[in-house]
Each structure stands twice: as structure tokens, then as C-alpha cells.
Short mmCIF file of C-alpha atoms and ligand atoms in Angstrom, two decimals:
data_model
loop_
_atom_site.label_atom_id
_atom_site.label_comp_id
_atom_site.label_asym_id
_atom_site.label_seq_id
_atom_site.Cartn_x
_atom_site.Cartn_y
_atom_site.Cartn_z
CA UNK A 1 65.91 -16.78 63.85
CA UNK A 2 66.98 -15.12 65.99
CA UNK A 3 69.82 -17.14 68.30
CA UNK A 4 71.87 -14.98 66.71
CA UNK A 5 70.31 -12.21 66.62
CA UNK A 6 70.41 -12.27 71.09
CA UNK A 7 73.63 -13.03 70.90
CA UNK A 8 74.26 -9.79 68.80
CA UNK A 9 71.30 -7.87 69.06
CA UNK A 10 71.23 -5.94 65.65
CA UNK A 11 68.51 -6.81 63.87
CA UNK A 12 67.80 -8.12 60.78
CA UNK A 13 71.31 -8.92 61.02
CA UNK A 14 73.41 -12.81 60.97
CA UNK A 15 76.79 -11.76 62.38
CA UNK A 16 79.06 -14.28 61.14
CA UNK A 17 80.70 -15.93 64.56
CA UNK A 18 82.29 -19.20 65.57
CA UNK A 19 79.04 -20.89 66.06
CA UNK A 20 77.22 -19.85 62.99
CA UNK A 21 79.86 -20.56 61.24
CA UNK A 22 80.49 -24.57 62.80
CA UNK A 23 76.14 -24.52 62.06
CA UNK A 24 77.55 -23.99 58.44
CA UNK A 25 80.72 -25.21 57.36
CA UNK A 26 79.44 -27.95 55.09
CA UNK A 27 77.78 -25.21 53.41
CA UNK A 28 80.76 -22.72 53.07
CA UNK A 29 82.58 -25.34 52.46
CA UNK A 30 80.90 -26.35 49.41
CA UNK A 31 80.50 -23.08 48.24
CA UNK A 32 84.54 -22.48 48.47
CA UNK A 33 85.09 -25.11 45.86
CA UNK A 34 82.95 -24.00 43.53
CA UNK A 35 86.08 -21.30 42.57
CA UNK A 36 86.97 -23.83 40.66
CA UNK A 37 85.67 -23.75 37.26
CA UNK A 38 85.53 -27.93 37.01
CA UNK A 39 84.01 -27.99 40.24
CA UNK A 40 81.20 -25.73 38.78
CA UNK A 41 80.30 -27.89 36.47
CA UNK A 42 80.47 -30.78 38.72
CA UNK A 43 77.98 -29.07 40.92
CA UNK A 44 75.86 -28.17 37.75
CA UNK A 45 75.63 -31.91 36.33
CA UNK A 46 74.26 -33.44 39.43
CA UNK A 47 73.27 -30.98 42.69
CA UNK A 48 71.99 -33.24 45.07
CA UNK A 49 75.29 -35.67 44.77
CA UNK A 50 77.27 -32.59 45.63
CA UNK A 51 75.33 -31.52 48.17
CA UNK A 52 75.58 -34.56 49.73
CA UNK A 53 79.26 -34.97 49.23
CA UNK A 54 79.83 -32.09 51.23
CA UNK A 55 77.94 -33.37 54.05
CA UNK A 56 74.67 -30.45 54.05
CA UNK A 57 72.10 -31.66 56.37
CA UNK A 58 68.23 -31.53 55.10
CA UNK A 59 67.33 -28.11 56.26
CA UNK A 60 71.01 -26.88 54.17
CA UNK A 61 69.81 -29.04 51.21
CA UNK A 62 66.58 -27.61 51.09
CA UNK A 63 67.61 -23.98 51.53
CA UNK A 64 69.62 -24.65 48.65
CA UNK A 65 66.73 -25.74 46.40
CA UNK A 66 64.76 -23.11 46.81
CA UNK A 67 67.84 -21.06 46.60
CA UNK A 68 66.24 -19.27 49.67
CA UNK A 69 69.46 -16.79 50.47
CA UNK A 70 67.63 -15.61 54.32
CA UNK A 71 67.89 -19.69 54.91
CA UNK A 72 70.86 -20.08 54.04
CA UNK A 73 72.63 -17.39 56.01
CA UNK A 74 70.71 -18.40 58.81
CA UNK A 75 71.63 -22.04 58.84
CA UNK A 76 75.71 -20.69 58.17
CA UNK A 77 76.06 -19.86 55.07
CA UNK A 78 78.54 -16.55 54.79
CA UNK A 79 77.96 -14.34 51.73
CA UNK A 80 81.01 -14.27 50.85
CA UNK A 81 81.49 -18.12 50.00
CA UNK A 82 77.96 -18.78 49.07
CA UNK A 83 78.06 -15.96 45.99
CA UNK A 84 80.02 -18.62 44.47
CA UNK A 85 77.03 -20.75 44.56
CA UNK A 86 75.33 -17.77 42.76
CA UNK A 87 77.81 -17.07 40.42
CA UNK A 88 77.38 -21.05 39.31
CA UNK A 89 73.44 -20.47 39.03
CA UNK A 90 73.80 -17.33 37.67
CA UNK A 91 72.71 -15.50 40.88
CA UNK A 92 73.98 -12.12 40.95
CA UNK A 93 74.50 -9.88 44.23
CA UNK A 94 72.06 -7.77 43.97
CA UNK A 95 69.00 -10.04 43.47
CA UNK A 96 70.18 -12.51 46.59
CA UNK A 97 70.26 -8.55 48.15
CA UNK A 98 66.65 -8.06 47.02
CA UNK A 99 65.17 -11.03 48.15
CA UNK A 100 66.61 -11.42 51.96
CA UNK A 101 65.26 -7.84 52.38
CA UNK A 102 61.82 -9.42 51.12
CA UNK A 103 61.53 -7.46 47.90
CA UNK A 104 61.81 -7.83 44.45
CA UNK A 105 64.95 -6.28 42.22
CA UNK A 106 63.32 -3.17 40.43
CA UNK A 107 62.29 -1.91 44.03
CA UNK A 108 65.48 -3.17 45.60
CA UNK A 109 67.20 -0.86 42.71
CA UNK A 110 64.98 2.24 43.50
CA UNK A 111 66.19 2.36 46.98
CA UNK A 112 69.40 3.08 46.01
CA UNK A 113 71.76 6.56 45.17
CA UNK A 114 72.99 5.82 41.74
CA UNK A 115 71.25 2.39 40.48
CA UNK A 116 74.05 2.65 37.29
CA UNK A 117 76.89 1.74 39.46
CA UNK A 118 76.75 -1.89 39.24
CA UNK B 1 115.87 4.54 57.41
CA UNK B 2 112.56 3.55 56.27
CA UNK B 3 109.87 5.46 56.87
CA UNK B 4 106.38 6.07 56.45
CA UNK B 5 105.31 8.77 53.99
CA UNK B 6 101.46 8.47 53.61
CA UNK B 7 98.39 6.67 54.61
CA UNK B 8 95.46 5.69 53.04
CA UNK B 9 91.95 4.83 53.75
CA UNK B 10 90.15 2.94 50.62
CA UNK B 11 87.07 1.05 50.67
CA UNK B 12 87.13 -2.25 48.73
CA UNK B 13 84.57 -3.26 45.96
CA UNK B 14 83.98 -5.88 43.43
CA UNK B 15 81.87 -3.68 41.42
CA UNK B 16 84.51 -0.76 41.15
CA UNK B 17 86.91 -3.38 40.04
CA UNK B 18 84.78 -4.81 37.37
CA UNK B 19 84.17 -0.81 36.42
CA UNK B 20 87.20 -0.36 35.93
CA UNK B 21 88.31 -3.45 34.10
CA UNK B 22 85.37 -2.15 31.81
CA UNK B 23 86.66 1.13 31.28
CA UNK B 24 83.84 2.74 33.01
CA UNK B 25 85.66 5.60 34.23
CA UNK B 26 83.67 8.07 32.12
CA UNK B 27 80.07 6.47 32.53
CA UNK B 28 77.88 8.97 34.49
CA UNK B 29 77.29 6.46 37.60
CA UNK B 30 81.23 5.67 37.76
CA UNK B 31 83.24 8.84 36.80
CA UNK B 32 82.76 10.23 40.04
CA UNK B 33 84.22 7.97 41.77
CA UNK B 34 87.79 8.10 39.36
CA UNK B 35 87.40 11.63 39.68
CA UNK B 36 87.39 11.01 43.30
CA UNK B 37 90.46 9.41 43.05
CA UNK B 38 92.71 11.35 41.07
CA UNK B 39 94.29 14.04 42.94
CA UNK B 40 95.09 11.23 45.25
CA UNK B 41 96.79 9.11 42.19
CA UNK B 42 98.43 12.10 41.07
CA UNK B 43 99.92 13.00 44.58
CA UNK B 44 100.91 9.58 45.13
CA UNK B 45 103.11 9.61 41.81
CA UNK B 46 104.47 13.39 41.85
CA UNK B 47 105.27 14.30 45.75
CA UNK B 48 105.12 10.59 47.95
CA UNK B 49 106.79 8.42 45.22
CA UNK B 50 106.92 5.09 47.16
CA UNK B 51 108.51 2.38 46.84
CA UNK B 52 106.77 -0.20 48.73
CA UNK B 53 102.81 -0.59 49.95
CA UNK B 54 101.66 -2.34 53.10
CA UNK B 55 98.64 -3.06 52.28
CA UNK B 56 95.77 -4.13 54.80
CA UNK B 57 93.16 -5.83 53.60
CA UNK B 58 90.82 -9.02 54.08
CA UNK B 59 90.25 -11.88 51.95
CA UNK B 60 86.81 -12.73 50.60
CA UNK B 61 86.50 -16.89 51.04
CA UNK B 62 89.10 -16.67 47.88
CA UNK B 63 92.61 -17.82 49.42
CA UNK B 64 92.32 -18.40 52.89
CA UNK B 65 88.87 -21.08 54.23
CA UNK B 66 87.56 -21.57 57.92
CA UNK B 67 89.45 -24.75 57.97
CA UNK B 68 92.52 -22.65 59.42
CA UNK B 69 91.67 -18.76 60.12
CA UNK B 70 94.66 -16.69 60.86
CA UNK B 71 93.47 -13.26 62.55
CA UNK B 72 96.50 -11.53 60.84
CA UNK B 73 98.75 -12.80 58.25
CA UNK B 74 101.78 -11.36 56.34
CA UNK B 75 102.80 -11.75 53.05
CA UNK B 76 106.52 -12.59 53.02
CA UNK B 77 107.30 -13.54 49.51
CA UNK B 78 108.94 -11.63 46.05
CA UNK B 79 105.80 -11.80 44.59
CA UNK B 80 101.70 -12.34 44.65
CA UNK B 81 99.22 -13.72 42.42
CA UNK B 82 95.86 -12.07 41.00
CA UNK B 83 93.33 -14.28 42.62
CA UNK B 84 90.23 -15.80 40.24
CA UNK B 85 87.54 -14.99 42.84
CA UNK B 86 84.80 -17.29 40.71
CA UNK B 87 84.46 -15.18 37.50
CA UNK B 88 88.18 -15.85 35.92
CA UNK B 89 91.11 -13.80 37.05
CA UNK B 90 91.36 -9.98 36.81
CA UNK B 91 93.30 -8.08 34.17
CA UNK B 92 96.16 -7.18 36.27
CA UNK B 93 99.74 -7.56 36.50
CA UNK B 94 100.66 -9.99 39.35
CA UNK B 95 102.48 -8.10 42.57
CA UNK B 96 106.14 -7.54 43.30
CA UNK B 97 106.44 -8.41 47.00
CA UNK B 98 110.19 -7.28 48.86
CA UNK B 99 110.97 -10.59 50.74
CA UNK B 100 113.83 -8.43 52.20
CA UNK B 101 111.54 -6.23 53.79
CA UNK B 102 108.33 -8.27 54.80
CA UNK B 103 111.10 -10.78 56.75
CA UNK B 104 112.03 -7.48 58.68
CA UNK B 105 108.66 -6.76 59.38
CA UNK B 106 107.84 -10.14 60.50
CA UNK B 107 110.70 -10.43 62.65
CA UNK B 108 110.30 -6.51 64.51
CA UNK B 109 105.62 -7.22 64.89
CA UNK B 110 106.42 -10.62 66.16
CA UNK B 111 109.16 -9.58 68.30
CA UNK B 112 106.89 -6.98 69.34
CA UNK B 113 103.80 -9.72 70.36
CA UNK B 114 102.26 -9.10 67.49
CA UNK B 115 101.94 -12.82 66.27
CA UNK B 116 101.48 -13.03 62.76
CA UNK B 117 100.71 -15.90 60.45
CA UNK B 118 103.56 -15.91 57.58
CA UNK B 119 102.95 -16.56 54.02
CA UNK B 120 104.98 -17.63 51.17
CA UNK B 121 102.15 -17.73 48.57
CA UNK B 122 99.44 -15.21 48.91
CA UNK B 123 96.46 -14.92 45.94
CA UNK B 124 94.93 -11.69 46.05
CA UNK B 125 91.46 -10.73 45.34
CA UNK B 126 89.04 -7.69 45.60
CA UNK B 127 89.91 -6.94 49.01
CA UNK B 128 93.73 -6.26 48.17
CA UNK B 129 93.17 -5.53 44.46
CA UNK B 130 90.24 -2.64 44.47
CA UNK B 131 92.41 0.63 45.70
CA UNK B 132 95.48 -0.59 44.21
CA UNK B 133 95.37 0.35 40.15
CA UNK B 134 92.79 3.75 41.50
CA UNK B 135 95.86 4.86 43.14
CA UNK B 136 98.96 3.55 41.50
CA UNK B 137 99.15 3.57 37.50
CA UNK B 138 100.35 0.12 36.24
CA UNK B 139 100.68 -1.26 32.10
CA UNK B 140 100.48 -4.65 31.25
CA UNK B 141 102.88 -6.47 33.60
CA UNK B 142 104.13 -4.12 35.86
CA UNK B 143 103.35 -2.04 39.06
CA UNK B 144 105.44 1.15 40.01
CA UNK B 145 105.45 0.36 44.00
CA UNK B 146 106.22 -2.97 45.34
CA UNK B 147 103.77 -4.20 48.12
CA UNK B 148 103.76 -6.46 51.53
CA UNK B 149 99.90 -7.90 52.01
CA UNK B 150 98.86 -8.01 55.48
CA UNK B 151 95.51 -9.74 56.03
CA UNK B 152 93.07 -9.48 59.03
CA UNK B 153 90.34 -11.50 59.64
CA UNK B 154 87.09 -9.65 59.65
CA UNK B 155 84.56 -12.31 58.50
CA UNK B 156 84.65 -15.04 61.16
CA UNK B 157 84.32 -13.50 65.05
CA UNK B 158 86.21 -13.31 67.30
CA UNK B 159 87.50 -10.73 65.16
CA UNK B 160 90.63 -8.24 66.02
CA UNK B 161 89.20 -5.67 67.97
CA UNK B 162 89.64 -1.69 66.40
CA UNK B 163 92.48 -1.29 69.30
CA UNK B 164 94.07 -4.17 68.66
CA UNK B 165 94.04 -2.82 64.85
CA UNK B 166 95.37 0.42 65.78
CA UNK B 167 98.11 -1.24 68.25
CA UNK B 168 99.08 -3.23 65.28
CA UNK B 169 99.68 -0.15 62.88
CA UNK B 170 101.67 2.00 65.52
CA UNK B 171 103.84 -1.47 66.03
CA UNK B 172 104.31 -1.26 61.91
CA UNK B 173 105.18 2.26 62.79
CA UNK B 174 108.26 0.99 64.79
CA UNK B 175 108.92 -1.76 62.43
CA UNK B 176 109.39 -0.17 59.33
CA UNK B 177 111.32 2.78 61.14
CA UNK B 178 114.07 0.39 62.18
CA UNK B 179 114.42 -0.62 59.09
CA UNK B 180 118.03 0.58 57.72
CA UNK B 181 117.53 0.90 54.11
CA UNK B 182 115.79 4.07 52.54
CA UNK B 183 112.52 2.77 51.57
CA UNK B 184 109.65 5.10 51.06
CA UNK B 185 106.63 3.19 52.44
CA UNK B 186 102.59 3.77 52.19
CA UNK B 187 100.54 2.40 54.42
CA UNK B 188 96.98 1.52 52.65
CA UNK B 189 94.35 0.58 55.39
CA UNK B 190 90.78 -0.64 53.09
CA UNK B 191 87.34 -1.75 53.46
CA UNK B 192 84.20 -0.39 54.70
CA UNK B 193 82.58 2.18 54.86
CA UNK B 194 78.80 1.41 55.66
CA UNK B 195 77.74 -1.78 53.94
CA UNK B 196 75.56 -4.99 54.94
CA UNK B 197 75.15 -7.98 52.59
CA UNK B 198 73.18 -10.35 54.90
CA UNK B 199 69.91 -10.30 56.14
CA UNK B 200 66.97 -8.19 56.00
CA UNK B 201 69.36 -5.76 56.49
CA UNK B 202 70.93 -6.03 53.15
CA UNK B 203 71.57 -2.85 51.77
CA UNK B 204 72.30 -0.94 54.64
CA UNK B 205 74.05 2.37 54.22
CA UNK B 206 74.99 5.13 56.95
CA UNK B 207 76.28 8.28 55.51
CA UNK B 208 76.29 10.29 57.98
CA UNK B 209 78.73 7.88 60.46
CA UNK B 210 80.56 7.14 57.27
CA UNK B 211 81.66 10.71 57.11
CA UNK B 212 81.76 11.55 60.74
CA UNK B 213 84.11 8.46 60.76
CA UNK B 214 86.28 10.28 57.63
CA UNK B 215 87.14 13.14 60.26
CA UNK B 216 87.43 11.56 63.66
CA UNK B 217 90.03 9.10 62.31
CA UNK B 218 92.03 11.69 61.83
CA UNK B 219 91.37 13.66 64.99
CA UNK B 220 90.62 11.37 67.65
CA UNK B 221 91.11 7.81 65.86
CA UNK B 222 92.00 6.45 70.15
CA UNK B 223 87.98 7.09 70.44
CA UNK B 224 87.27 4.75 67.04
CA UNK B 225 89.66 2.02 68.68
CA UNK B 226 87.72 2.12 71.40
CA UNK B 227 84.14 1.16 70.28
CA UNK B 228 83.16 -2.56 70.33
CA UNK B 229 82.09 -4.10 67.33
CA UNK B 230 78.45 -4.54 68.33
CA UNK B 231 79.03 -0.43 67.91
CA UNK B 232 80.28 -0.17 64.59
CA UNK B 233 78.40 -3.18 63.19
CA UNK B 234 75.20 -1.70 64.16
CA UNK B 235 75.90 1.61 62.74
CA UNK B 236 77.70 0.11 59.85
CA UNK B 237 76.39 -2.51 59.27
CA UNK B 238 77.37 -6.15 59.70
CA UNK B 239 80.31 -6.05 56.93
CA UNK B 240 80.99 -2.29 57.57
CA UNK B 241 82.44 -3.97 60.66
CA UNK B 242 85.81 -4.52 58.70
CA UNK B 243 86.51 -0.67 58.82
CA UNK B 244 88.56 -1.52 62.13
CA UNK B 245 91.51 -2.41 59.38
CA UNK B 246 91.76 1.66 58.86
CA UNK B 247 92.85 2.10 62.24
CA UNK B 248 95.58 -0.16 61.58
CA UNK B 249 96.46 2.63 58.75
CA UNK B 250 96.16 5.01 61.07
CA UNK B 251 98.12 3.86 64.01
CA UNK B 252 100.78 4.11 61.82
CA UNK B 253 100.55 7.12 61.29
CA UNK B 254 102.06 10.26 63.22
CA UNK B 255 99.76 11.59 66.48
CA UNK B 256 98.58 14.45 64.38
CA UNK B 257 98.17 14.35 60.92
CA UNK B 258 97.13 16.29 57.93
CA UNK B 259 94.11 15.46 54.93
CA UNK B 260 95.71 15.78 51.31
CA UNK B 261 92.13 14.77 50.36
CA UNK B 262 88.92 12.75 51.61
CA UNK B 263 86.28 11.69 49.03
CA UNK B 264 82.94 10.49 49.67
CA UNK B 265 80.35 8.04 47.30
CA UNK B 266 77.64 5.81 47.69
CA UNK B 267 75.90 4.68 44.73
CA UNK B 268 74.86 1.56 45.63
CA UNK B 269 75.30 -0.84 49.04
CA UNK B 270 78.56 0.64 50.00
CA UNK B 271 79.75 3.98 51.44
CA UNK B 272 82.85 4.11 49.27
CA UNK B 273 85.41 6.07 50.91
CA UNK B 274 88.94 7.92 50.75
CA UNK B 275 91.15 9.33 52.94
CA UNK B 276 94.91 10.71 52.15
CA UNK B 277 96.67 11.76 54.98
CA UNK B 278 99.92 12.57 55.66
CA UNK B 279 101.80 13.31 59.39
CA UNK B 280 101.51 16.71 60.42
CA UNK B 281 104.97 18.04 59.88
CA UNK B 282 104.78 21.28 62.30
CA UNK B 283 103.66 19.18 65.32
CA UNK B 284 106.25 17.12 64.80
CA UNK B 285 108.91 19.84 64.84
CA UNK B 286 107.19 20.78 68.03
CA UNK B 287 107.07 17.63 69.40
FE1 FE2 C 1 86.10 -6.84 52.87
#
């Protein structure tokens, strides 16, 4: 995926930019309501009406069902806003972490220092 | 005259704030890093004794969306919300700002071309709140120090670049030095070190710049300013970039300065760093 990836040249890398972040606004967007604690449930009651009230296109919608995190980023989504789409499924950091690297959380966990310091 | 009587380099972490909100500071995976911190809290209350913080920081999609981006903006109000970042607000006392004193700021860096976005209301979340109760003591509604936020866009590129940073700091050098009352004032540069949180680079963690970085900011911080972020990014990874907003500690700083203490940790997906520093009082007499 890698338009951004020549533009930048660091791999396995999305650097964040103006035009991955135009590619996904609707998604950040959505993402940045769900601070709100009536928006969560909003989004929890009925997903696809939210998604589509914040405008995601098919490829956004489906990356979001199959709460496929590598997708995401790559079609916009920034980390930062879209961890409040994990907080609302109960997706933590560290397994979103796990799976864009392609691996599962116990051998995510046993690459790092101090695994404790969550 | 205000003036500037410390600076400090302090990464910023969710998962340090949620430690210590938990009380974590004697579990085995989290007492080193409030050990870490300490001498640094304990120098900060006994010998600096300041009474107001600029702190640099950026925002985390919390307060400020892509729909308007500023690149830098200052906090210019009497005081600053605890931001709920998604998981209900922090147990912390809200901020004291000094309106006084951010309006003189904001009129000497704008003055100066450095042309900030102003803010009247300013939530705060982990990128402002990490370093602050690690390094200042607080009770139940108050802080000891008050504090003037000054964001920086590192998320959405075009970012600042590092020089830019570092021109900003020795322009907040000037600022607060032309200031007439007596104000003791601490600039707190955070973020970094090493971390990446997207991609199949998730994970990624470079001790060895992160500590290299801990000394050449002090010694030759005109080299740091100079690398691009394709530079740092790739050594620091793609949200390590945001370490550019130490420079902007640093540049208000004195030429040569001197460590009160540097401490180094990586448990996890950040290189969590600190750096005190003060100006080097004998090169100053000789200079
Ligand atoms: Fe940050």
C-alpha cells in the first residue's frame, strides 16, 4: 500500500500527511465523536447507520467490520482517533498493535522489555 | 524580570498516567520509572521552585480535529480543563493558567513572527497531563505551579520542522525575559522518545538513538534541528517524530547547559525519557 510508503519511504510505516488524512477524514471523523459517551452508544446500537452518517465509503465500511486496524490506517484512519473506535468495541492498544504487525498478543507481549507495564 | 530556571524533556504516555492513577508506583514493572522521576520532583520543589510551566505538548484527536489544525497554539486563559480522552476524565485537579502572562507571551512570539493560534478554552489530555503530577506534587484540587499550554501539531504533516521548534523556544527565551514581573518559569518540552503505533511497524523501539538523542540535545541540539523528519521518523519511528517539541525546550534554554539528571525506560512501545537541565552558569559568567 504503499503510495505512501514512496512518498515517505520508511517501511512498514503510514505517515500521517495531508493526503492520507483527506483519504480519511470520514473515518477520523467518526472516530472523534465517539469521545462522547452517548455517541458510543449510538455507534453501538446500530454500526452501519453510523457509518454511513459519517459518510465512510465501502472499502472504510468494510475495514471497519472486520475491524482490520492495517486497513484502516491505510485507507486514513490515524491511531490516535480511531482508538476511540476501540475503546467503544473494547479494543485495547496493544492487540490493534499485535495484529498490524501480523501477530497474535502473547507473541506481540514477548517482544517486549517489561510486558507488566501496561 | 522573568526568567527561565529549568528545562525539561518528558515523554508522554497514556499507560504511565493510568499507572499512576492506579497507584502503581511500587509494582515491579512501574516503580522504576517513579524512581526515575524523583530526584527530578524533588529538585523541582526544593532548589527551582517555579511559579509558572510552559508546557509543550500535542494533543491526541481529544480537543483540537483536522477540521481546523493550528501548527502551534497557546493557551491564554486563567485556567484549563482535564480532558476525558474516551475512558472518563482523569483524577486530577483542573490547571491554573496566568492570563497575565500567556497575553505577554502571545503578544512578544507573534510580534516576533512566530504566529500562534490563541486559545481561551484549552482541554488537556495525556499529552499535557503525563509529566505534569511525576514532576510537580498536587492534592485534590490544586497544583503548586501555574502553567501556559502551548500545542504543536505533530500528527497531521506538514508538521513544524525541529528548527522551526528550536527557533520557537529561543523566541520564548526572549519573551518571557522581557517580561517585568519576577516569575520563575520552567520550560517542559514532552513526547517521544522512540515509539510507532501504525503499521507493521508497530512497536518500534530505538534505544540506542533514544539515548544518543538524551546527550546531543544538550551538546549540539543545532545538529537535532537540523535533521528532516524522514530522519527522525525512520529512526524513531513514525510517532517518535513528535520529539522535535524538545527542541522547542531546548532553544530556550541557555547555549550551554548543565544535566541535573537524565533517566532512561522502555518497558513497552515507548522509549520513555527524562532530561533536567539547567543553563550552565560558568559559561554564562564567561560569556
Ligand atoms: Fe504525542
Amino acid at each position: 500500500m504503499s503510495d505512501n510508503q514512496d512518498r515517505w519511504g520508511i517501511p512498514g510505516t503510514y505517515v500521517f500527511d495531508l493526503r492520507l488524512s483527506r483519504r480519511g477524514y470520514a473515518i477520523n471523523k467518526m472516530c472523534h465523536s465517539l469521545r462522547l459517551a452517548e455517541n458510543r452508544d449510538l455507534y453501538l446500537a446500530d454500526e452501519e447507520a453510523y457509518m454511513t452518517r459519517f459518510g465512510l465509503d465501502d472499502e472504510q465500511k468494510q475495514a471497519v467490520r472486520e475491524r482490520d486496524w492495517l486497513r484502516l490506517t491505510q485507507l486514513g484512519g490515524n491511531l490516535f482517533f480511531f482508538l476511540k473506535l476501540g475503546a467503544t468495541l473494547g479494543h485495547g492498544l496493544y492487540p490493534i498493535g499485535a495484529q498490524m504487525r501480523g501477530e497474535s498478543l502473547e507473541d506481540f507481549m514477548k517482544t517486549r522489555n517489561v510486558p507488566g507495564a501496561t | 524580570m522573568a526568567k527561565i530556571v529549568a528545562g525539561i524533556g518528558s515523554s508522554h504516555v497514556p499507560s504511565i498516567g493510568r499507572a499512576y492513577d492506579q497507584q502503581k508506583q511500587t509494582d515491579p514493572a512501574w516503580q522504576p520509572l517513579f524512581d526515575g522521576y524523583e530526584p527530578v520532583k524533588r529538585w523541582l520543589a526544593e532548589e527551582v521552585k517555579a511559579d509558572v510551566v510552559i508546557l509543550v505538548y500535542n494533543d491526541h484527536g481529544t480537543e483540537f480535529f483536522l477540521d481546523r489544525y493550528p501548527t502551534f497554539a497557546l493557551g491564554v486563559a486563567d485556567q484549563y480543563r482535564v480532558a476525558d480522552e474516551g475512558y472518563g476524565r482523569r483524577p486530577l485537579p483542573d490547571f491554573p493558567g496566568d492570563a497575565d502572562f500567556s497575553e505577554h507571551l502571545a503578544n512578544a512570539l507573534v510580534a516576533d513572527e512566530f504566529d500562534l493560534t490563541l486559545c481561551q478554552e484549552m482541554e488537556l489530555d495525556h499529552g499535557f497531563l503525563t509529566a505534569m503530577p511525576l514532576l510537580w506534587a498536587h492534592d485534590e484540587d490544586q497544583w503548586p505551579v501555574k502553567v501556559v499550554p502551548l500545542l504543536t501539531n505533530v500528527i497531521q504533516h506538514p508538521i513544524p520542522s525541529g528548527r522551526r521548534c528550536y527557533k520557537l523556544g529561543q523566541a520564548i527565551r526572549r519573551a518571557v525575559e522581557s517580561y517585568p514581573e519576577d516569575l520563575r518559569v520552567v520550560v517542559v518540552g514532552t513526547g517521544g522518545l522512540s515509539h510507532q503505533l501504525n503499521g507493521e511497524r508497530f512497536g518500534w523501539i530505538n534505544e540506542a538513538w533514544d539515548r544518543e538523542w538524551l546527550q546531543r540535545i544538550q551538546d549540539e541540539p543545532e545538529a537535532l534541528a537540523d535533521l528532516s523528519h524522514k530522519e527522525v521518523m525512520t529512526a524513531a519511528g513514525a510517532e517518535g517524530g513528535e520529539m522535535i517539541m524538545w527542541l522547542t525546550m531546548r532553544g530556550a534554554m541557555a547555549p550551554q547547559v548543565r544535566e541535573v539528571h537524565q533517566f532512561y525506560y522502555a518497558p513497552m512501545t515507548t522509549g520513555i525519557g527524562l532530561l533536567a537541565l539547567e543553563d550552565d552558569a560558568g559559561a554564562q559568567d564567561a560569556g
